CSV table of C-alpha atoms in Angstrom, one decimal:
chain,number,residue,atom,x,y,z
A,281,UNK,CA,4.6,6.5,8.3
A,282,UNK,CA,7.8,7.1,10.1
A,283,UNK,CA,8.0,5.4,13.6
A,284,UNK,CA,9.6,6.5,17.0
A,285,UNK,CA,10.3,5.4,20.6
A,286,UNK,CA,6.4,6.5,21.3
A,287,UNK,CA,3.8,4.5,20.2
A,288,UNK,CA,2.4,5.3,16.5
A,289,UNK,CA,3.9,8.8,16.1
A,290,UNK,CA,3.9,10.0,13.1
A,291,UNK,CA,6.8,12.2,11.3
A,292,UNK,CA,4.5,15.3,10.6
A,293,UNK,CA,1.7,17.3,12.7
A,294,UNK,CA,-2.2,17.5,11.9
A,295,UNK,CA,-4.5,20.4,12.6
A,296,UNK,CA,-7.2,18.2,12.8
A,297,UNK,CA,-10.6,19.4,12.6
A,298,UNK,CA,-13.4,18.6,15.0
A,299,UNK,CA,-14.2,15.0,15.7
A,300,UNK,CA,-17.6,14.7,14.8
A,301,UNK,CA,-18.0,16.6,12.0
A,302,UNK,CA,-19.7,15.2,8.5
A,303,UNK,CA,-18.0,15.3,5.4
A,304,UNK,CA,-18.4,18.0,3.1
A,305,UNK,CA,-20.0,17.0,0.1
A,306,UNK,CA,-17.8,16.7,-3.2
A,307,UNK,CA,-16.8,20.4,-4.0
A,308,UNK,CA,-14.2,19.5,-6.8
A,309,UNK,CA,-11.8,16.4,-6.9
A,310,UNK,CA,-9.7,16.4,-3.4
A,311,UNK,CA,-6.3,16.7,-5.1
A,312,UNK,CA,-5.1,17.7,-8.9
A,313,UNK,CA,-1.6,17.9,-10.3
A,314,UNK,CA,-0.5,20.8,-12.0
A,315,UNK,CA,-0.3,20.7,-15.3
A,316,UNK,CA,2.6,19.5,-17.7
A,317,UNK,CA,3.9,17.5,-14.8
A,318,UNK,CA,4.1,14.4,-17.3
A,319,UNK,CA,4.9,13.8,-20.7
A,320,UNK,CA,3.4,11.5,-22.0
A,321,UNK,CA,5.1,11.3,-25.5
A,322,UNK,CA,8.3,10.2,-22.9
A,323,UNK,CA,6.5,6.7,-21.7
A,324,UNK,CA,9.8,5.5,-20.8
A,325,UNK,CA,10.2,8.2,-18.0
A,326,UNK,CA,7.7,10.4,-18.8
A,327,UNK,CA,10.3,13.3,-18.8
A,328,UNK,CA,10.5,12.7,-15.4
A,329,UNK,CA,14.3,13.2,-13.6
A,330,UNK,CA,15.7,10.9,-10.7
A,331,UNK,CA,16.2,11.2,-7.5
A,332,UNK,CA,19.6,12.6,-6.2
A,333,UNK,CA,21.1,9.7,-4.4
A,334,UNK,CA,18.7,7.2,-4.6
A,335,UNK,CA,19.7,3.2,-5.1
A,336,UNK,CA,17.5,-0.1,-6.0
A,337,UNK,CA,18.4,-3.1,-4.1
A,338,UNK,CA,16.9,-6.5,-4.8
A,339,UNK,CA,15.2,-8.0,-1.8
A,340,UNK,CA,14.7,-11.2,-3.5
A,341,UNK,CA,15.2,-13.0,-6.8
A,342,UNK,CA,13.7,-16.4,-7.9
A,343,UNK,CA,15.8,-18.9,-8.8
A,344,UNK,CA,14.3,-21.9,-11.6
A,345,UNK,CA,12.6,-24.1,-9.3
A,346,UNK,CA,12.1,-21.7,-6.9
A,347,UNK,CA,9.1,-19.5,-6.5
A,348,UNK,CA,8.9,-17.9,-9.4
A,349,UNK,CA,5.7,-15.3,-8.9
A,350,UNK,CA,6.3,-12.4,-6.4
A,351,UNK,CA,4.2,-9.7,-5.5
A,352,UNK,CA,2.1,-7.4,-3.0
A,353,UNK,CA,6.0,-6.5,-1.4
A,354,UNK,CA,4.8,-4.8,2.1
A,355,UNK,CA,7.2,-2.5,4.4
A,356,UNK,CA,7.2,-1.8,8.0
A,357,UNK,CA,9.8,-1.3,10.5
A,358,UNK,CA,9.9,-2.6,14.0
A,359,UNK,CA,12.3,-2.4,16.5
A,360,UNK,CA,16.2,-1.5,14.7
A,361,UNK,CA,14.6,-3.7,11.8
A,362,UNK,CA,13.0,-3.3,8.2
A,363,UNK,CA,10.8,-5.6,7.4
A,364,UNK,CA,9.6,-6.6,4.1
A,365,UNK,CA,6.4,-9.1,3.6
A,366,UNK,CA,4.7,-10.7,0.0
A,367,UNK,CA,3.3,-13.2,-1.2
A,368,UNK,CA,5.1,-15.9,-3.8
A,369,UNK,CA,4.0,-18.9,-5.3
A,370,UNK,CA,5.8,-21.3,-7.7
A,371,UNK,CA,4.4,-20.0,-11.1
A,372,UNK,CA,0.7,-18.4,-11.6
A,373,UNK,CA,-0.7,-15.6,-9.7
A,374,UNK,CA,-3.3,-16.1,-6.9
A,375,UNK,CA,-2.5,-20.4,-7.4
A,376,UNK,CA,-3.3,-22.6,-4.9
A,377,UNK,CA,0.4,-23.1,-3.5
A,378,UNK,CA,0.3,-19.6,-2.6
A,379,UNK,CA,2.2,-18.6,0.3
A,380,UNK,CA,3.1,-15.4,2.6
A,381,UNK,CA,6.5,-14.7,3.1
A,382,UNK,CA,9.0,-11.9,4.6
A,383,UNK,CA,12.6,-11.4,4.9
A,384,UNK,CA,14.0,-8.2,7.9
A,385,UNK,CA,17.2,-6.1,7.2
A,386,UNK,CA,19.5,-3.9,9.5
A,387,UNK,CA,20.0,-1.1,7.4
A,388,UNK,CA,17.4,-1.8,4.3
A,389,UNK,CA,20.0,-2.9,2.0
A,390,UNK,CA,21.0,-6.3,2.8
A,391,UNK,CA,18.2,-8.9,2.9
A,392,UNK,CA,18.6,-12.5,3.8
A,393,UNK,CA,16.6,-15.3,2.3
A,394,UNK,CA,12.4,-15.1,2.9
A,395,UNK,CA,11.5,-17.0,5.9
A,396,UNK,CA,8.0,-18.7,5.4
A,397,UNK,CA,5.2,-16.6,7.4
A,398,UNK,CA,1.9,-18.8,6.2
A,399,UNK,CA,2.4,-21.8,4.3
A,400,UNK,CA,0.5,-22.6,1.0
A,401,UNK,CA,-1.7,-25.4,0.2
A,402,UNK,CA,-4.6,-24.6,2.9
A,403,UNK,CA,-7.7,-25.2,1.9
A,404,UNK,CA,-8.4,-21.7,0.4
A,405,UNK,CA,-6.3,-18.9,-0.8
A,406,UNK,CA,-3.8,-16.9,1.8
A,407,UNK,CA,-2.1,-13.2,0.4
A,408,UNK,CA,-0.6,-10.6,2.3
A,409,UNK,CA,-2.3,-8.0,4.8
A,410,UNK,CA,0.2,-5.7,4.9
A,411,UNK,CA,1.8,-4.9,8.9
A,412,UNK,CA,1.3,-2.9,11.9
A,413,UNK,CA,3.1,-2.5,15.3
A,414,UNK,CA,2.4,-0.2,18.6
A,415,UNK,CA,6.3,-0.8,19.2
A,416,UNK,CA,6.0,-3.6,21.0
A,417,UNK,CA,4.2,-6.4,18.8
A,418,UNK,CA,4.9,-6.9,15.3
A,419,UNK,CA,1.2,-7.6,13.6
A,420,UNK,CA,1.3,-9.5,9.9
A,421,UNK,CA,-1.9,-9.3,8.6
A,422,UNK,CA,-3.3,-12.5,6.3
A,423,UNK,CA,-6.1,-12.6,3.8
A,424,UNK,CA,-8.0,-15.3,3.5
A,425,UNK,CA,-10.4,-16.2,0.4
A,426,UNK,CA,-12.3,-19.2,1.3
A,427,UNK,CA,-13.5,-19.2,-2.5
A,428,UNK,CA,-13.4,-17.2,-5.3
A,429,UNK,CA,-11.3,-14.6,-5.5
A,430,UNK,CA,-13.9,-12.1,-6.7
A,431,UNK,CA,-16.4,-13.6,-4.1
A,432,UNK,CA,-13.8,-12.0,-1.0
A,433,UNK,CA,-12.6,-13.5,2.1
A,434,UNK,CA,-12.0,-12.0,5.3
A,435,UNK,CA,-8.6,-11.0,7.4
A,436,UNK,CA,-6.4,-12.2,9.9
A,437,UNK,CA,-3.7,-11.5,11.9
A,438,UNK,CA,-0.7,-12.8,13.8
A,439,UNK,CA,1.9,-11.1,16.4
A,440,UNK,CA,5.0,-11.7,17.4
A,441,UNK,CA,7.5,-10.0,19.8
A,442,UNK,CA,10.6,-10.7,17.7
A,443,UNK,CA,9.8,-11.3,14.2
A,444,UNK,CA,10.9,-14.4,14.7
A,445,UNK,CA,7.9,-16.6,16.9
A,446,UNK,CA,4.2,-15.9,15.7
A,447,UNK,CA,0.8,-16.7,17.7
A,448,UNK,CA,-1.8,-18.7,15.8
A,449,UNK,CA,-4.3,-17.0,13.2
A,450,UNK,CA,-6.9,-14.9,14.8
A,451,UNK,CA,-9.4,-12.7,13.2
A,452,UNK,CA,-9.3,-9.3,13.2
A,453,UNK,CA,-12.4,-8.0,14.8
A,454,UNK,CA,-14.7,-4.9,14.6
A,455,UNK,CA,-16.0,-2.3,17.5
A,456,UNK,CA,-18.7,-4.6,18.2
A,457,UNK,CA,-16.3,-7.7,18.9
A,458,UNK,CA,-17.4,-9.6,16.2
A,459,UNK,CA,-15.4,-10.5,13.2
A,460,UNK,CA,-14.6,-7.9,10.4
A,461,UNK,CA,-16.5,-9.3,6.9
A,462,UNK,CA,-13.7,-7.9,4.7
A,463,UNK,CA,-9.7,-8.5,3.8
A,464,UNK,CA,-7.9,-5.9,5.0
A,465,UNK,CA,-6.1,-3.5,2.2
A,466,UNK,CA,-2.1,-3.1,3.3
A,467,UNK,CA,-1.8,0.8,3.7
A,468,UNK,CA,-2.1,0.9,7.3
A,469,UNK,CA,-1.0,3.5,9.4
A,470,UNK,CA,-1.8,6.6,11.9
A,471,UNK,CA,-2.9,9.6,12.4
A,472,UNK,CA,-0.7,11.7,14.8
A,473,UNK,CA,-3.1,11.2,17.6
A,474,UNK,CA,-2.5,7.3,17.3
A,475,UNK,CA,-5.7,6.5,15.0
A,476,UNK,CA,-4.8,4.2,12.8
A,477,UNK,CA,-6.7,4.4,9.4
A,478,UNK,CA,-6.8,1.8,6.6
A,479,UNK,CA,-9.7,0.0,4.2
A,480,UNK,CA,-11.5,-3.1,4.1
A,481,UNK,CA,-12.9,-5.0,1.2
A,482,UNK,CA,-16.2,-6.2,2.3
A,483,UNK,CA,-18.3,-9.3,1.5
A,484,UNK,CA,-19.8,-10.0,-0.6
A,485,UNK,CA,-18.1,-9.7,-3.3
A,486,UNK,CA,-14.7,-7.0,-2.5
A,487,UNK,CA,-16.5,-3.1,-1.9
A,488,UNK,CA,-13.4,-0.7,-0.7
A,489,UNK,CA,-14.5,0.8,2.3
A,490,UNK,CA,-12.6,2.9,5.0
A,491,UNK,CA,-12.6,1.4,8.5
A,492,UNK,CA,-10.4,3.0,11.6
A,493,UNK,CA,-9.9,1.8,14.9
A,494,UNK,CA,-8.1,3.5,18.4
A,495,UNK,CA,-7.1,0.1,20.0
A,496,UNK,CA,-3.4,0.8,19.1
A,497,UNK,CA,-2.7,-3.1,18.4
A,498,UNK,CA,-4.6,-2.7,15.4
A,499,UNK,CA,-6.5,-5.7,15.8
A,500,UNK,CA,-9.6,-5.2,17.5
A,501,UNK,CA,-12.2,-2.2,17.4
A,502,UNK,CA,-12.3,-1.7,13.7
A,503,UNK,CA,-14.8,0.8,12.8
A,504,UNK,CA,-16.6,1.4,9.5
A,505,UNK,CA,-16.6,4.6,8.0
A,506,UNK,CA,-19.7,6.3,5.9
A,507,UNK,CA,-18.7,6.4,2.5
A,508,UNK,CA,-21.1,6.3,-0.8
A,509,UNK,CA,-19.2,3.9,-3.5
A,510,UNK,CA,-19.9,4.8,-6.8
A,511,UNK,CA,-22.2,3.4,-8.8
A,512,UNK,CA,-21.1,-0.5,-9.7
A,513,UNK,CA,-21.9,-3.7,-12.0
A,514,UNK,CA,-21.6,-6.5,-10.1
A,515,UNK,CA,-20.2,-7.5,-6.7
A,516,UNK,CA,-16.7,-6.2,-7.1
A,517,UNK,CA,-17.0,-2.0,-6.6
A,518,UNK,CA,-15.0,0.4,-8.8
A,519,UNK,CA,-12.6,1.8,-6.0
A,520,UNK,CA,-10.4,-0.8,-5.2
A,521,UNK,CA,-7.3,-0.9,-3.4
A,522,UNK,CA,-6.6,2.3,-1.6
A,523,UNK,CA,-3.8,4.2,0.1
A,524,UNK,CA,-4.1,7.4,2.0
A,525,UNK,CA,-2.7,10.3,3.3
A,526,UNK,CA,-2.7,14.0,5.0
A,527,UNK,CA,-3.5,16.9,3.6
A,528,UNK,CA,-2.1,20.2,5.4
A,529,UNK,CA,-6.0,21.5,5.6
A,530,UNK,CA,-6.0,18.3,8.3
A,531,UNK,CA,-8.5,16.3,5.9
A,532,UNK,CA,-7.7,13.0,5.0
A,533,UNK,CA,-7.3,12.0,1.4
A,534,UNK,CA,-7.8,8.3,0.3
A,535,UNK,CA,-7.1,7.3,-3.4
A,536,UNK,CA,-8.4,4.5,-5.2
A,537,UNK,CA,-7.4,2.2,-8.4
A,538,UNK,CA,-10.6,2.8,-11.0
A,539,UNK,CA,-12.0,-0.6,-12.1
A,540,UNK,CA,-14.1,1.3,-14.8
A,541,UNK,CA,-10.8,1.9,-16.4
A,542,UNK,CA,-10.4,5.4,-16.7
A,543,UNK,CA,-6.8,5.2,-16.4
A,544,UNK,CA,-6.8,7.6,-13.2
A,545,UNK,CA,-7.1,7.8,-9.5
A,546,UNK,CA,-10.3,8.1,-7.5
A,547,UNK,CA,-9.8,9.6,-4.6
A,548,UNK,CA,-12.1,11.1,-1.8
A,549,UNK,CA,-11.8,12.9,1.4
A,550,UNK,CA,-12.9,12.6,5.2
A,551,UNK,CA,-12.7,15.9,7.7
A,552,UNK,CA,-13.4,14.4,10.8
A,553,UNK,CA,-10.7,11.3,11.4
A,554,UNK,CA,-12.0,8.6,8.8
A,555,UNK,CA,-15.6,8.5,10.2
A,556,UNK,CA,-17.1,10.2,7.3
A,557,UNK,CA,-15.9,10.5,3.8
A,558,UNK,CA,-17.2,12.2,0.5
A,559,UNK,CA,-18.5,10.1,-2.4
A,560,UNK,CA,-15.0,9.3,-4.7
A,561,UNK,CA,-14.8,11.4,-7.6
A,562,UNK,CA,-12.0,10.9,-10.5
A,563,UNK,CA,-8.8,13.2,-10.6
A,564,UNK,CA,-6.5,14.0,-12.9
A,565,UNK,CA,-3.7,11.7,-11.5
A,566,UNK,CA,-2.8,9.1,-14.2
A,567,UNK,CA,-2.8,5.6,-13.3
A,568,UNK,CA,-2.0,2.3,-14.5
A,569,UNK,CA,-5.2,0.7,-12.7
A,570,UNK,CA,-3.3,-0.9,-10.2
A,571,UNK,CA,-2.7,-0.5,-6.8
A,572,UNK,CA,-0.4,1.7,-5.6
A,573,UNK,CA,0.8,3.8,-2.3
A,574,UNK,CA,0.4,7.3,-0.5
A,575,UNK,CA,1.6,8.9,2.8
A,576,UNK,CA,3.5,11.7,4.2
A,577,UNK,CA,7.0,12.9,4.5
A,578,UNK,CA,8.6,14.2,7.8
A,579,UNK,CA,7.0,18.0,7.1
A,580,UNK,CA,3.6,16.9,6.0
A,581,UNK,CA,4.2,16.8,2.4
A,582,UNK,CA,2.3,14.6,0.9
A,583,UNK,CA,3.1,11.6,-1.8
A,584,UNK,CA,1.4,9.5,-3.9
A,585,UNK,CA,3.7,6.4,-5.9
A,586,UNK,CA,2.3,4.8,-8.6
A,587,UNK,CA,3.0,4.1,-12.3
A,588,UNK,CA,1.2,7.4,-13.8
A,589,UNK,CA,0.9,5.9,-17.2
A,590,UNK,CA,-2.3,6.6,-18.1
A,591,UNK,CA,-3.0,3.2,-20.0
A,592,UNK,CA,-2.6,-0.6,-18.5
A,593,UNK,CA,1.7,-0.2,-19.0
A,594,UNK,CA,3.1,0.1,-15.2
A,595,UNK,CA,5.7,1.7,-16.3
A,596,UNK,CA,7.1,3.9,-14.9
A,597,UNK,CA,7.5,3.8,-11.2
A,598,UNK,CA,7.3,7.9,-10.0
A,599,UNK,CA,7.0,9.7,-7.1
A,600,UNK,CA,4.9,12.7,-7.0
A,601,UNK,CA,4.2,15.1,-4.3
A,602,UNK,CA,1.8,17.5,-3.1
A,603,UNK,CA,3.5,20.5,-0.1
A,604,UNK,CA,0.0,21.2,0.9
A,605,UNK,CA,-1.6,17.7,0.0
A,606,UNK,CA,-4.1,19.4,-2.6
A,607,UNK,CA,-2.0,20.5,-5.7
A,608,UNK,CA,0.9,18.1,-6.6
A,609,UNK,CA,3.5,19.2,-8.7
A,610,UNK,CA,6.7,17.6,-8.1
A,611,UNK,CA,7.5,14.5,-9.7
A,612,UNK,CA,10.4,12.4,-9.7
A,613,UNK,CA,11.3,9.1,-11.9
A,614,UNK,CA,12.0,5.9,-9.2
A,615,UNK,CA,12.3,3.4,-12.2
A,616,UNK,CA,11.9,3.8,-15.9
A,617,UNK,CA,11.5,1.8,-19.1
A,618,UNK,CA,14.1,0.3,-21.6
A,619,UNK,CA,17.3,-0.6,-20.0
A,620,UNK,CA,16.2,-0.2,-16.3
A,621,UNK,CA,13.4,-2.9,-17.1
A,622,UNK,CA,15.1,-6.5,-17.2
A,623,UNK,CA,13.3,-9.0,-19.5
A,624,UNK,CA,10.8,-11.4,-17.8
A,625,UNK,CA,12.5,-14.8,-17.5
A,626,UNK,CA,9.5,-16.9,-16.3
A,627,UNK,CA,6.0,-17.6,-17.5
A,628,UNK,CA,3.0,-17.6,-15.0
A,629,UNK,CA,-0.4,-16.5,-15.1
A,630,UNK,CA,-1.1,-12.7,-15.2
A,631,UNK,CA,2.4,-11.9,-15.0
A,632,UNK,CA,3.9,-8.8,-17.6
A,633,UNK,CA,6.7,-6.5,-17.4
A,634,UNK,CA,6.4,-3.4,-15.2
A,635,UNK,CA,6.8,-2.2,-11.5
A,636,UNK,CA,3.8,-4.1,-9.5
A,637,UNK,CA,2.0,-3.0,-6.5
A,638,UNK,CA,4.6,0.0,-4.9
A,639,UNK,CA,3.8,0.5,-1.1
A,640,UNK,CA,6.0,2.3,0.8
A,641,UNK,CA,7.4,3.6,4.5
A,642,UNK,CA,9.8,6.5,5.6
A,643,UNK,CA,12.2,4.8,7.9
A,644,UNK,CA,15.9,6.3,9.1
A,645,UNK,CA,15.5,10.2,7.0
A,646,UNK,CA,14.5,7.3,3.4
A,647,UNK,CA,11.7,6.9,1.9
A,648,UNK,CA,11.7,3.3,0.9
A,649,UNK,CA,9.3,2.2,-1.6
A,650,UNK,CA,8.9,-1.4,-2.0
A,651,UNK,CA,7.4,-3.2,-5.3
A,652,UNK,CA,7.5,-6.7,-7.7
A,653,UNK,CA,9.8,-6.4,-11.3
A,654,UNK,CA,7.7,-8.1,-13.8
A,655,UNK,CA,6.1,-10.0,-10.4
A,656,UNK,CA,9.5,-11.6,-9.9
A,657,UNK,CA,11.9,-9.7,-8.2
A,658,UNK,CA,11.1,-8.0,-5.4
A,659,UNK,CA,12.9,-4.9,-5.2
A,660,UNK,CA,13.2,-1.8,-2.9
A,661,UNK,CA,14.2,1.7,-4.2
A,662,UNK,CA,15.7,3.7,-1.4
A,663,UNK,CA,15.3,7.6,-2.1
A,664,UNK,CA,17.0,9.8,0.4
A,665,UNK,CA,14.8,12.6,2.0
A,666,UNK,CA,17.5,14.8,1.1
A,667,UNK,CA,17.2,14.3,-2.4
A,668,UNK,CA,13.4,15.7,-2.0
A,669,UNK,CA,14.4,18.8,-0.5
A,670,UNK,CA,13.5,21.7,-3.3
């Protein structure tokens, strides 16, 4: 998550274990929180406390007449910069106006007006990738649905060497050179070793499924990794939408939104760098059933931010963490119900009050953690790493 002068280095070391290796087959769920963590008779805050120190800023806040649907708020940094990319359109989710925009800061506070990455009003539907960058090249991913939005689409990719002057859209392609079948989910980033590790939703239809790749561009050389989805009615599977992280073991943990509604995360695991994984299985981590974002800390500590609700309310917005990546039990309140909510001042398809699709980057000793208010205002909440420290 956190980047330095060498390409893709990570903020934490991983034991890995031997390339190569299968999967173990499902022993229990990969990662449990202990219990009591949340109270759920609290649904405000869940009797969860803040963060020492943190802040909120607003990257961006429609005006009437203005785009007036925000969401899918990506973070990255490259070179002295923070970026921030989503996508906005002027009233309904996912209409056909749709467009990808960003907006970079100095110091992740101050945020000038979005610049347009991908215009809307393209035959088909273009949302947000999500970012990548070996240091040198700034990479903005692009999802393209041709159709239906349940039917998938596929993923693009422009660079840029200054945030500033893009290439033309070019598909992101696979080990075997040809085009990737999938739109590519927006937690992407590396192992220590440079690997860089993410998902694809495959045609047809949108099946999760982890892919890695070594080219350090992260545009070519996608591989698929073996994973068993669960069982799933129609062409849409239940894990959706994944983040992942490192556990201290050096397996890899990805977790999933449920679309079977259970109100928890899926998660499953991989011992041998993404090639292999374990079939998903459910944990005990509450959920909204909506996607949400996990990493590491400088230290290896693990994190996972989502709204732990437990029903379809996103609210709150928390931050839990694991030491060792397999028990979580620290939690911490980012943004909570009642006052801290503001009203929602615009109508629009599929929009409702709550904290929408958190993703989220460690960048100059923050954690930043990037999400939509009510799918209006997008809004970062910076949490010192200090403020973590037990």
């Amino acid at each position: 998550m956190r980047f330095s002068s060498l390409p893709f280095a990570c903020a934490f070391l991983v034991s890995l274990l031997p390339s190569g290796r299968l999967a173990a087959q499902n022993a229990g769920p990969p990662l449990r929180i202990a219990p009591g963590l949340f109270d759920p008779a609290r649904p405000d805050d869940l009797g969860l406390a803040p963060v020492p120190g943190a802040q909120t800023v607003t990257i961006h806040q429609p005006r009437p007449g203005t785009g007036q649907y925000n969401n899918g708020v990506v973070l990255l940094p490259f070179k002295g910069q923070l970026y921030a990319q989503w996508q906005s359109s002027a009233v309904d989710e996912d209409a056909p106006d749709t467009r990808v925009v960003y907006s970079r800061s100095d110091d992740g506070t101050r945020w000038p007006a979005p610049t347009v990455l991908v215009p809307g009003g393209s035959p088909g539907l273009r949302t947000g990738g999500g970012w990548w960058t070996d240091g040198k090249m700034l990479v903005a991913y692009i999802n393209v649905w041709p159709g239906e939005i349940k039917s998938g689409g596929h993923a693009e990719f422009m660079t840029s060497p200054d945030g500033e002057h893009w290439s033309k859209p070019q598909r992101v392609l696979g080990r075997d050179g040809a085009p990737v079948n999938g739109l590519i989910e927006q937690d992407v980033h590396a192992l220590a070793d440079g690997r860089i590790i993410t998902a694809f939703h495959l045609q047809p239809g949108l099946v999760a499924t982890p892919f890695y790749t070594d080219d350090p561009t992260g545009t070519t050389g996608w591989t698929k990794g073996r994973m068993e989805n669960l069982p799933h009615a129609g062409a849409q599977s239940r894990e959706l939408e994944p983040g992942w992280f490192v556990r201290h073991d050096g397996s890899l943990v990805m977790v999933f939104r449920d679309q079977q509604a259970s109100f928890r995360l899926l998660a499953a695991e991989s011992s041998d760098r993404g090639a292999t994984w374990t079939t998903p299985i459910l944990t005990d981590m509450p959920d909204s059933r909506a996607k949400q974002s996990a990493g590491n800390l400088p230290g290896g500590t693990a994190f996972l931010v989502n709204e732990p609700s437990g029903n379809p309310i996103r609210i709150p917005l928390a931050l839990t963490l694991g030491h060792d990546g397999r028990i979580f039990d620290r939690a911490f309140v980012l943004r909570c119900g009642g006052a801290d909510l503001p009203p929602l001042r615009y109508p629009g398809k599929y929009k409702r009050p709550g904290y929408h699709y958190p993703k989220s980057v460690v960048w100059n000793e923050r954690l930043y953690v990037a999400y939509a208010t009510n799918k209006e205002d997008v809004q970062v909440t910076i949490i010192p790493l200090a403020g973590l420290a037990k």
